[in-house]
PDB file of C-alpha atoms and ligand atoms in Angstrom:
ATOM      1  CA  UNK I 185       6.505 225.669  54.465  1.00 88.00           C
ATOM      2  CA  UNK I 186       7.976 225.497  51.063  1.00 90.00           C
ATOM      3  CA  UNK I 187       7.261 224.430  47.542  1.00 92.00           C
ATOM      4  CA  UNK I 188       3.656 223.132  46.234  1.00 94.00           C
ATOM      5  CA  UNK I 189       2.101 223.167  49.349  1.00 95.00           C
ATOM      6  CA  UNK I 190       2.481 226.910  49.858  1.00 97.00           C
ATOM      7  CA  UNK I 191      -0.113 226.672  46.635  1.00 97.00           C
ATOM      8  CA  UNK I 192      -2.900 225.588  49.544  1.00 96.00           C
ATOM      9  CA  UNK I 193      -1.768 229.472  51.445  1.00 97.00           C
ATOM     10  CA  UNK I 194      -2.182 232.055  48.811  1.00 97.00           C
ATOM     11  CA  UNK I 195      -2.716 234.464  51.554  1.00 98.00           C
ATOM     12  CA  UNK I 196       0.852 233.812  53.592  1.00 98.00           C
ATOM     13  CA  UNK I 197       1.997 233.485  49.651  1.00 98.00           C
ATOM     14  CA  UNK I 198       0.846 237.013  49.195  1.00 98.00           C
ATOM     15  CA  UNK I 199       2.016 238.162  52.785  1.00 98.00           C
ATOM     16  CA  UNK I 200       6.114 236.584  51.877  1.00 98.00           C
ATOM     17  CA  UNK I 201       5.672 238.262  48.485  1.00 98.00           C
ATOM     18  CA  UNK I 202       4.695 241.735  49.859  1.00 98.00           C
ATOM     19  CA  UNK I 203       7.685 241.397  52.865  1.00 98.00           C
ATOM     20  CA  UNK I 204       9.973 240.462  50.107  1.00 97.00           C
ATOM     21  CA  UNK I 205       9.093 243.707  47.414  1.00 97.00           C
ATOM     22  CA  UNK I 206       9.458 245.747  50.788  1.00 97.00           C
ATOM     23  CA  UNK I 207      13.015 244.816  51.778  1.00 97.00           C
ATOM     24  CA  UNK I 208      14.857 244.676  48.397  1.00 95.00           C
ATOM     25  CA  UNK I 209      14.646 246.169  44.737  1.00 95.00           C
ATOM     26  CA  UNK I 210      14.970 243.344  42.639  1.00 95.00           C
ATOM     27  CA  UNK I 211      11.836 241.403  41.129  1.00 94.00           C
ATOM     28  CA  UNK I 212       9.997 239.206  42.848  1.00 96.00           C
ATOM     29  CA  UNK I 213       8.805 236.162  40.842  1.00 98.00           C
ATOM     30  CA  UNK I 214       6.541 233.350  42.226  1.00 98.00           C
ATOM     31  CA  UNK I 215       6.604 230.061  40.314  1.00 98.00           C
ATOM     32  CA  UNK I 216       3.441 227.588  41.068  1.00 98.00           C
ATOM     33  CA  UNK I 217       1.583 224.820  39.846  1.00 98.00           C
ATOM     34  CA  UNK I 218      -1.991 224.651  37.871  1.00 98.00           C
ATOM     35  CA  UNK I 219      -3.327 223.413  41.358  1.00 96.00           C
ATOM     36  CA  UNK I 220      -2.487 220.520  43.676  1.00 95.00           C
ATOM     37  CA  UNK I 221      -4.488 217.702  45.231  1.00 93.00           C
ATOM     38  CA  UNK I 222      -8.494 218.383  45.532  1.00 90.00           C
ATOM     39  CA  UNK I 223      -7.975 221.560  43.806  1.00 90.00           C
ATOM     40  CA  UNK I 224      -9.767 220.794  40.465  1.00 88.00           C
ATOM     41  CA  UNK I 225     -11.034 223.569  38.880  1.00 96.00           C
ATOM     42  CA  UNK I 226      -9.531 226.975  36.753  1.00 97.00           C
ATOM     43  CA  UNK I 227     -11.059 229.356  39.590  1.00 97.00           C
ATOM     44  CA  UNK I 228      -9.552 227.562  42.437  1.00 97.00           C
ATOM     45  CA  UNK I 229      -5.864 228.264  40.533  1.00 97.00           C
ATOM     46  CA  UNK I 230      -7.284 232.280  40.302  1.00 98.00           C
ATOM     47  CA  UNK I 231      -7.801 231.773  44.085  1.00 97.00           C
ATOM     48  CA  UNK I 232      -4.286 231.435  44.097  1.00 98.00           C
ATOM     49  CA  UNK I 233      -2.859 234.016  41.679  1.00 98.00           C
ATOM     50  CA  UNK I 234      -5.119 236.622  42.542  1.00 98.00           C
ATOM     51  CA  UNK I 235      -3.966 237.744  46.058  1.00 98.00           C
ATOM     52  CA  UNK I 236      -0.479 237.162  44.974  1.00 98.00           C
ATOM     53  CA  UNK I 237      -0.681 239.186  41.933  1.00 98.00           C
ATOM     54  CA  UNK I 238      -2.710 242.037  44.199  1.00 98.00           C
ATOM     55  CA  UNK I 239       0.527 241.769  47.099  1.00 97.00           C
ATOM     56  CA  UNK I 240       2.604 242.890  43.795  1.00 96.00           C
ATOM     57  CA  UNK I 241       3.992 239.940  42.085  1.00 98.00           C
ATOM     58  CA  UNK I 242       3.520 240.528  38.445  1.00 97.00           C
ATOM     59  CA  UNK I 243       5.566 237.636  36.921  1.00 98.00           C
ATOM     60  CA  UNK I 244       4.341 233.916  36.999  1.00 98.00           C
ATOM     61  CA  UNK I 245       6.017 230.708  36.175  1.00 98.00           C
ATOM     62  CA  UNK I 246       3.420 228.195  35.864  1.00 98.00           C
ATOM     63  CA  UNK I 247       4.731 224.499  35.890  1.00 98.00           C
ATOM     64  CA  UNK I 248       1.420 223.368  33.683  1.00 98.00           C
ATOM     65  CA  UNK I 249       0.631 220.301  35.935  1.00 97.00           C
ATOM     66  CA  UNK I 250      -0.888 219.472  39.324  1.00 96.00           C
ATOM     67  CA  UNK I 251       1.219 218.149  42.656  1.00 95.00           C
ATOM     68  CA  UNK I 252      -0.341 215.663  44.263  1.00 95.00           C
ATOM     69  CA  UNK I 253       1.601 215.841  48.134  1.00 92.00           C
ATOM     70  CA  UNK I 254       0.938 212.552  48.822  1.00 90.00           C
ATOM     71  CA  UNK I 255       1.447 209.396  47.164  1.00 89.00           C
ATOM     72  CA  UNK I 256       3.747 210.458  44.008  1.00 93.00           C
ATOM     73  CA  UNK I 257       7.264 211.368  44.878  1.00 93.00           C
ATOM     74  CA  UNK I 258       8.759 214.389  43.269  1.00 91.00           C
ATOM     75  CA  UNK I 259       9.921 212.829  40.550  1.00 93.00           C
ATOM     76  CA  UNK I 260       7.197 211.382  39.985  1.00 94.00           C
ATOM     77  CA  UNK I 261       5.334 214.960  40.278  1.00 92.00           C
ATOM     78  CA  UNK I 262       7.409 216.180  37.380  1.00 93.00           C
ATOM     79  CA  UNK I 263       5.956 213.348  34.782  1.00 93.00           C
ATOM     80  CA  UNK I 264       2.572 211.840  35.857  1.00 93.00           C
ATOM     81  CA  UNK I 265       0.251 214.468  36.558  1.00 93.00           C
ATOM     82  CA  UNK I 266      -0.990 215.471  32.824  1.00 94.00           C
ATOM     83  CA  UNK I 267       0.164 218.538  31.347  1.00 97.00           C
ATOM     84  CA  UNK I 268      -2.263 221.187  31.161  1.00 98.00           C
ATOM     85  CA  UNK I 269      -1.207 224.000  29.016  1.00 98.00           C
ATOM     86  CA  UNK I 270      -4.540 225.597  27.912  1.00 98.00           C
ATOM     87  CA  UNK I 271      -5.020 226.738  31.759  1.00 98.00           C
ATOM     88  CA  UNK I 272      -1.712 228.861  31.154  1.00 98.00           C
ATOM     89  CA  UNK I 273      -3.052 230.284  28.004  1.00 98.00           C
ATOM     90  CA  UNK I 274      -5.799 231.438  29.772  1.00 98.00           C
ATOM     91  CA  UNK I 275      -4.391 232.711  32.440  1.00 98.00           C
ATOM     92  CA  UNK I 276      -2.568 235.263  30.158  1.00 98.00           C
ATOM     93  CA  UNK I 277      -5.812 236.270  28.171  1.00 98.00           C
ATOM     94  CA  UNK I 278      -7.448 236.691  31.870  1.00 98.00           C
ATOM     95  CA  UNK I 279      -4.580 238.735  33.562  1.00 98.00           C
ATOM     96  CA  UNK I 280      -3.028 240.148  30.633  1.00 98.00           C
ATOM     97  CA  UNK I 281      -0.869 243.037  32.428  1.00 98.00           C
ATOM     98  CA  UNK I 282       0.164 239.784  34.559  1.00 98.00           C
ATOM     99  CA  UNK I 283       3.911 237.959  32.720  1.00 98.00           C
ATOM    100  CA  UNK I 284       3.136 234.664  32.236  1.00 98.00           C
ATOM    101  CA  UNK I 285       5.683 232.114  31.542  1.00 98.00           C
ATOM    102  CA  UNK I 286       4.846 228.581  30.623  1.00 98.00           C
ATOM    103  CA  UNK I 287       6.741 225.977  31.826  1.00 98.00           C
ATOM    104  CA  UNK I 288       6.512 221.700  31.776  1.00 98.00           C
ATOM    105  CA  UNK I 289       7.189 219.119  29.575  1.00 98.00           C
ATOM    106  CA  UNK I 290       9.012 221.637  27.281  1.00 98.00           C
ATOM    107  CA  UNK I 291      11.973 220.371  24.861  1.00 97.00           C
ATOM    108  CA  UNK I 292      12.349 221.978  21.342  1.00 97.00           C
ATOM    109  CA  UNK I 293      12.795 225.462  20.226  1.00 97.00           C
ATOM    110  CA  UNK I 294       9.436 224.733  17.572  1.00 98.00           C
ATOM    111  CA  UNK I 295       7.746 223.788  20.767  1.00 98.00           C
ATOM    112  CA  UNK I 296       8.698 227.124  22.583  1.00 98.00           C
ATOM    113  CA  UNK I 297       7.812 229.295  19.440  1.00 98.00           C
ATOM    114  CA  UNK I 298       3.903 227.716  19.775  1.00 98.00           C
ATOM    115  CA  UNK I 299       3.920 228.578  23.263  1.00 98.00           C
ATOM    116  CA  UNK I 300       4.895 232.122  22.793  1.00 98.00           C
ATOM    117  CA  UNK I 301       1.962 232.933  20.653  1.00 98.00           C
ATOM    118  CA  UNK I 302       0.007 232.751  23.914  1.00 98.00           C
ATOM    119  CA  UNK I 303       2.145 233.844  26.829  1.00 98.00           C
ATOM    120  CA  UNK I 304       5.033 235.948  27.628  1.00 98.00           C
ATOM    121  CA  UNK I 305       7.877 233.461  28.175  1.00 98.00           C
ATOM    122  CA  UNK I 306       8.976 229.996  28.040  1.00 98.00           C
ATOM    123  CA  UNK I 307      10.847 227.948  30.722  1.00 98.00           C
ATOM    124  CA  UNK I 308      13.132 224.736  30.286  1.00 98.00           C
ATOM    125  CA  UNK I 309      14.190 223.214  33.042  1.00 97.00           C
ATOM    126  CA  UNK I 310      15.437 219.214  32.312  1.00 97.00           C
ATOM    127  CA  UNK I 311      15.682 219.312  28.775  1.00 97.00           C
ATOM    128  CA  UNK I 312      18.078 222.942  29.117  1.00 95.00           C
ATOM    129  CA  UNK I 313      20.434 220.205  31.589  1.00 93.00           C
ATOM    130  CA  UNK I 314      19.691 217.221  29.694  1.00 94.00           C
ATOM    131  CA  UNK I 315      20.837 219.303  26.410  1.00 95.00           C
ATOM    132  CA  UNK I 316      22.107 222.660  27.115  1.00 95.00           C
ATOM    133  CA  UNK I 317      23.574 222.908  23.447  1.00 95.00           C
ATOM    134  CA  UNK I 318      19.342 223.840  22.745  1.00 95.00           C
ATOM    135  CA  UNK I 319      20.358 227.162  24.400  1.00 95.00           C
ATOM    136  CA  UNK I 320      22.714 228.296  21.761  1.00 93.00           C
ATOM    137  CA  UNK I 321      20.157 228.318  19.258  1.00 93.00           C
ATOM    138  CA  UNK I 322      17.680 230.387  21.877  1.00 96.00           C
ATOM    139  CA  UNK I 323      19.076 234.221  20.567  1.00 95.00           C
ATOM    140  CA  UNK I 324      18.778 233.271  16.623  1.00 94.00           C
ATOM    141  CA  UNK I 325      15.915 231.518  16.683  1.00 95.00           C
ATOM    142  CA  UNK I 326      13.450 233.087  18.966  1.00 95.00           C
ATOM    143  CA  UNK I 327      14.971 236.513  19.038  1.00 94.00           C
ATOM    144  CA  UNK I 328      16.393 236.829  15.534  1.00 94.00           C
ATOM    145  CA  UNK I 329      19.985 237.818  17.108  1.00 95.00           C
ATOM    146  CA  UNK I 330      23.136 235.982  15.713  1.00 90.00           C
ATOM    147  CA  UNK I 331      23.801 233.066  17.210  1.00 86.00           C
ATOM    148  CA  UNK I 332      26.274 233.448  20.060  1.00 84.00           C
ATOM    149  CA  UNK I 333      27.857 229.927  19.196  1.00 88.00           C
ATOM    150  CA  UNK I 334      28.326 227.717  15.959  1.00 87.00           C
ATOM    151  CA  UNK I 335      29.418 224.910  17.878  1.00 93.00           C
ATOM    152  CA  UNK I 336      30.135 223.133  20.763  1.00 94.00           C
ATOM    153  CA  UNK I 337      33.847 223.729  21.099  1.00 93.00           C
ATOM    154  CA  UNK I 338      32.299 227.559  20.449  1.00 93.00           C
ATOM    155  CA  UNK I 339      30.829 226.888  24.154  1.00 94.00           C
ATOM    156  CA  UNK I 340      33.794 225.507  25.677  1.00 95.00           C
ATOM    157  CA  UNK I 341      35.869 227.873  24.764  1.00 94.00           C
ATOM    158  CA  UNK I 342      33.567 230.431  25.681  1.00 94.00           C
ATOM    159  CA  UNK I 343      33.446 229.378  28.909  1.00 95.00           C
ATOM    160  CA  UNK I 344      37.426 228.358  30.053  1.00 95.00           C
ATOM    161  CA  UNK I 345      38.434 231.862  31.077  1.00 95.00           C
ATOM    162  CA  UNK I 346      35.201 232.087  33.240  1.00 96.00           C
ATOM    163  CA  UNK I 347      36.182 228.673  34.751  1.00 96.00           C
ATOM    164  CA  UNK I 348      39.822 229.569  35.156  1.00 96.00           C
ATOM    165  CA  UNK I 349      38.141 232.740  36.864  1.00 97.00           C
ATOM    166  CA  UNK I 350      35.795 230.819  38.753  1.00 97.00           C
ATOM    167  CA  UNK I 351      39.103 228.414  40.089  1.00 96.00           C
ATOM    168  CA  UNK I 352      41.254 231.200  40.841  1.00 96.00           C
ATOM    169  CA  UNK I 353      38.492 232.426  43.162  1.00 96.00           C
ATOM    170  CA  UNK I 354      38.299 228.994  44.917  1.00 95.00           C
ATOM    171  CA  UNK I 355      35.326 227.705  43.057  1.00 95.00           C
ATOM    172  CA  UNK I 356      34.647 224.100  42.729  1.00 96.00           C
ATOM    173  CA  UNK I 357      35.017 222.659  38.951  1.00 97.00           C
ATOM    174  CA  UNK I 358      32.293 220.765  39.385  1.00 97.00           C
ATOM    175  CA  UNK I 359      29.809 223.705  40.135  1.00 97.00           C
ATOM    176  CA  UNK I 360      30.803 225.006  36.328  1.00 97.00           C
ATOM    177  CA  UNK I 361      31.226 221.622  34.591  1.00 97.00           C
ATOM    178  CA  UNK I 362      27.608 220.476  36.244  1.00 96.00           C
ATOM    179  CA  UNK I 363      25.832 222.916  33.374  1.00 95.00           C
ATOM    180  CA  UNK I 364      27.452 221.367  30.893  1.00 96.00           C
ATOM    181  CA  UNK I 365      27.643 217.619  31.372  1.00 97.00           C
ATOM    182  CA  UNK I 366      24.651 216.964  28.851  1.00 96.00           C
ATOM    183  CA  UNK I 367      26.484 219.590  25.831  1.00 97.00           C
ATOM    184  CA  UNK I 368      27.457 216.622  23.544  1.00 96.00           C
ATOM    185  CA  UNK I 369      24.354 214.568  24.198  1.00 92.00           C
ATOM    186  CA  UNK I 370      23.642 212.711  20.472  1.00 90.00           C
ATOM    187  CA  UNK I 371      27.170 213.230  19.232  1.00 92.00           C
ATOM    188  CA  UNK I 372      29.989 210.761  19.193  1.00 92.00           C
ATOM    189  CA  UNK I 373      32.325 210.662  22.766  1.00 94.00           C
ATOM    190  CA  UNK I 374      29.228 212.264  24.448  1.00 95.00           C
ATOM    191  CA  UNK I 375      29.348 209.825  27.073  1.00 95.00           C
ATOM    192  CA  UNK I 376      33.162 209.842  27.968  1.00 96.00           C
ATOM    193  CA  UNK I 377      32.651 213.575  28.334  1.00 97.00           C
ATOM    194  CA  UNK I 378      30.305 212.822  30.810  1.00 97.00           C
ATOM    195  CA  UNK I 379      31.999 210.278  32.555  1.00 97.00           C
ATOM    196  CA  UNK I 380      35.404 211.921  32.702  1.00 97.00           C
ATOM    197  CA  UNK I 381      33.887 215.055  34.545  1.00 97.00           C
ATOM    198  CA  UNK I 382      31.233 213.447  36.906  1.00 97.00           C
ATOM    199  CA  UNK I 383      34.452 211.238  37.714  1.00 97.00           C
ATOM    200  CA  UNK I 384      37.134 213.927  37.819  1.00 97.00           C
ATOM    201  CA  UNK I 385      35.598 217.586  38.308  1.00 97.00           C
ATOM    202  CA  UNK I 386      34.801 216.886  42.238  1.00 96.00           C
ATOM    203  CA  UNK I 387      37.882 216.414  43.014  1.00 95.00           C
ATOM    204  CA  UNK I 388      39.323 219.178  45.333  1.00 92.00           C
ATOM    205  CA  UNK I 389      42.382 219.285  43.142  1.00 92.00           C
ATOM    206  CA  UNK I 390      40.275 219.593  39.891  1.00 94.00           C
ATOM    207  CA  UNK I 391      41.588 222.035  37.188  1.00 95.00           C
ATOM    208  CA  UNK I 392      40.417 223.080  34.041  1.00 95.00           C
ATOM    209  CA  UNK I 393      42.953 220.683  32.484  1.00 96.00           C
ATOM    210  CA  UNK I 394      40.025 218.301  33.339  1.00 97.00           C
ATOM    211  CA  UNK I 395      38.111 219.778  31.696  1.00 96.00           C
ATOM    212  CA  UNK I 396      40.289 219.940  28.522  1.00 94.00           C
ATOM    213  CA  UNK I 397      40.918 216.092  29.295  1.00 95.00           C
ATOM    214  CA  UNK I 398      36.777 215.781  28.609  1.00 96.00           C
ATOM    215  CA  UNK I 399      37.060 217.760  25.506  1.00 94.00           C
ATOM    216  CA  UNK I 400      40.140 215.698  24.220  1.00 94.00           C
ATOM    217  CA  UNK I 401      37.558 212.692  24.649  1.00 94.00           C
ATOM    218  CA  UNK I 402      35.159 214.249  22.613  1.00 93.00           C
ATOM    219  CA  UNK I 403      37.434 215.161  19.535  1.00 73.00           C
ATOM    220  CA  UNK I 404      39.422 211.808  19.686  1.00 63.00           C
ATOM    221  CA  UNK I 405      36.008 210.497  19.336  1.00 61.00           C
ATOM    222  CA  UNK I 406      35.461 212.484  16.113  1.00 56.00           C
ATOM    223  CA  UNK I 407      38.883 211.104  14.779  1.00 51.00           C
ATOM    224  CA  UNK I 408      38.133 207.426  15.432  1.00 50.00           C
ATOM    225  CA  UNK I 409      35.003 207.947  13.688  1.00 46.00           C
ATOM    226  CA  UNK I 410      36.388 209.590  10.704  1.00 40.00           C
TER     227      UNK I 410
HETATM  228  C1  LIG F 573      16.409 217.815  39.869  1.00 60.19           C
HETATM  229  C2  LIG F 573      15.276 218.818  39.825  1.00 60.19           C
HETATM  230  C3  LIG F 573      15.074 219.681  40.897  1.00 60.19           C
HETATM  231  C4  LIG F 573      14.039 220.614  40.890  1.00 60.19           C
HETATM  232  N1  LIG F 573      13.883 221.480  41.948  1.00 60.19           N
HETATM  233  C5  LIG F 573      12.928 222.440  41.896  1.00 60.19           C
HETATM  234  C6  LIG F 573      12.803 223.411  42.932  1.00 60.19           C
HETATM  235  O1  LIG F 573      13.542 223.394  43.921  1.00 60.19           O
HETATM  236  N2  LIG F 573      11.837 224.345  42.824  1.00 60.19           N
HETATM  237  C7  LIG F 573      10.999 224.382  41.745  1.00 60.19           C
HETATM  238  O2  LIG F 573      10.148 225.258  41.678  1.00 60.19           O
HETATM  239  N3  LIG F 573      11.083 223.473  40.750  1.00 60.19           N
HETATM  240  C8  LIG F 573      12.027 222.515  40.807  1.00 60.19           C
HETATM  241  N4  LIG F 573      12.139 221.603  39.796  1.00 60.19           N
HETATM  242  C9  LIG F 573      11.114 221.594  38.752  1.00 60.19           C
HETATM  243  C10 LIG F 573      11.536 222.387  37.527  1.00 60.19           C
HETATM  244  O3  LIG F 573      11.798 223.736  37.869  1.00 60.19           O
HETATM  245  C11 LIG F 573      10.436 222.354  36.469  1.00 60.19           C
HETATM  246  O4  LIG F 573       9.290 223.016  36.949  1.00 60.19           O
HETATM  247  C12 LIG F 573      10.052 220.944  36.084  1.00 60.19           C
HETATM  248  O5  LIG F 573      11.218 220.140  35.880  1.00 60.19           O
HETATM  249  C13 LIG F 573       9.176 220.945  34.834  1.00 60.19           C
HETATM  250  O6  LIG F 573       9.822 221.556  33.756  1.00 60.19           O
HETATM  251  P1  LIG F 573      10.572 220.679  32.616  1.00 60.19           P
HETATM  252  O7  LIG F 573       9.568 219.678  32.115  1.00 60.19           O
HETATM  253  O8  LIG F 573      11.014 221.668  31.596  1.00 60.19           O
HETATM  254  O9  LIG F 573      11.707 219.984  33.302  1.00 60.19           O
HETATM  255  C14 LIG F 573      13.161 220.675  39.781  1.00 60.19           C
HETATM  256  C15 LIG F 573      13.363 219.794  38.691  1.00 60.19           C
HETATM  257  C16 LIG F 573      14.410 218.881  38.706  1.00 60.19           C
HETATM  258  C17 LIG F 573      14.585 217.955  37.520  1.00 60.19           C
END
């Protein structure tokens, strides 16, 4: 079995969980859903947490919406079963000793501050690919750390000698450049950016010169607009 439906076997959830903390060190999480299908009601989502928090899991991402297994695709899963965030909230006042990170429908740092006032964490998951330039701001603004990047360019040129790393180790471009597609969304040349690496970074032969190729794109962008 795997994803949603395991929501419907909280006892084989809690039996992988317990196998799993007995044969490594490292945390195990369990992300889940408010409920899926007939499962209507707050106590039948505690059906679910409870023997998986008692096999040892004490972190929970909780995608704040239902699956329905049938009918909607999982796409579809992902926008039209309503968001139901006070179920989270309450989850955290009920299992307090229990992390509970919030996660759905997500997409502004204002947005992630409300959250926190009522659980432990926050999770983005399109908008942090659809604009991963909201990251940047993550460390000053929920954290009060200086921010690791003033700008864009900050990001890319944080992140050529991993790439040239990455490359020299036999890594795909496209596994890096992936991440980043989305960086210039809103600005000027955003969507050459895009284009020239979902056309180029594939390619077997792909170095980070296409990369700097994308960038070029961006800032001669800039120039015409100036
Ligand atoms: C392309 C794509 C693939 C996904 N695959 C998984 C997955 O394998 N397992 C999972 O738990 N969630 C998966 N998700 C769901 C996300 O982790 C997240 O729960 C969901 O997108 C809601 O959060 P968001 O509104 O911030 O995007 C996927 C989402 C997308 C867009």
């Amino acid at each position: 079995m795997f994803g949603a439906c395991l929501m419907a076997k909280p006892a084989l959830v809690a039996d992988c969980v317990k196998a799993m903390r007995d044969s490594c060190d490292i945390p195990v999480t369990v992300k889940h859903r408010i409920g899926i299908d007939d499962m209507e009601s707050y106590e039948q989502l505690l059906e679910f947490i409870e023997p998986v928090a008692a096999a040892g899991c004490s972190v929970f991402i909780v995608h704040a919406r239902k699956a329905w297994l049938q009918g909607l695709s999982p796409k579809e899963n992902r926008e039209i079963p309503p968001l139901n965030y006070e179920w989270v909230y309450r989850l955290k006042r009920d299992f307090p000793h229990l992390t509970i990170v919030i996660n759905g429908g997500i997409q502004t740092l204002v947005e992630c501050q409300h959250h926190l006032q009522f659980v432990d964490g926050v999770m983005l998951g399109r908008e942090a690919y659809q604009n991963p330039w909201i990251l940047a701001q993550v460390d000053a603004t929920l954290f009060g750390m200086d921010n690791p990047a003033n700008s864009r360019d900050d990001v890319i040129a944080a992140l050529l000698p991993y790439a040239q790393q990455q490359l020299a180790r036999g890594a795909s471009l496209n596994h890096i450049t992936r991440h980043i597609l989305g960086l210039y969304q809103g600005m000027p040349g955003a969507r050459k950016f895009r284009r020239h690496l979902s056309e180029n970074a594939y390619k077997k032969a792909a170095g980070i010169e296409v990369l700097a190729q994308a960038c070029a794109l961006v800032a001669g962008s800039h120039e015409q607009q100036a």
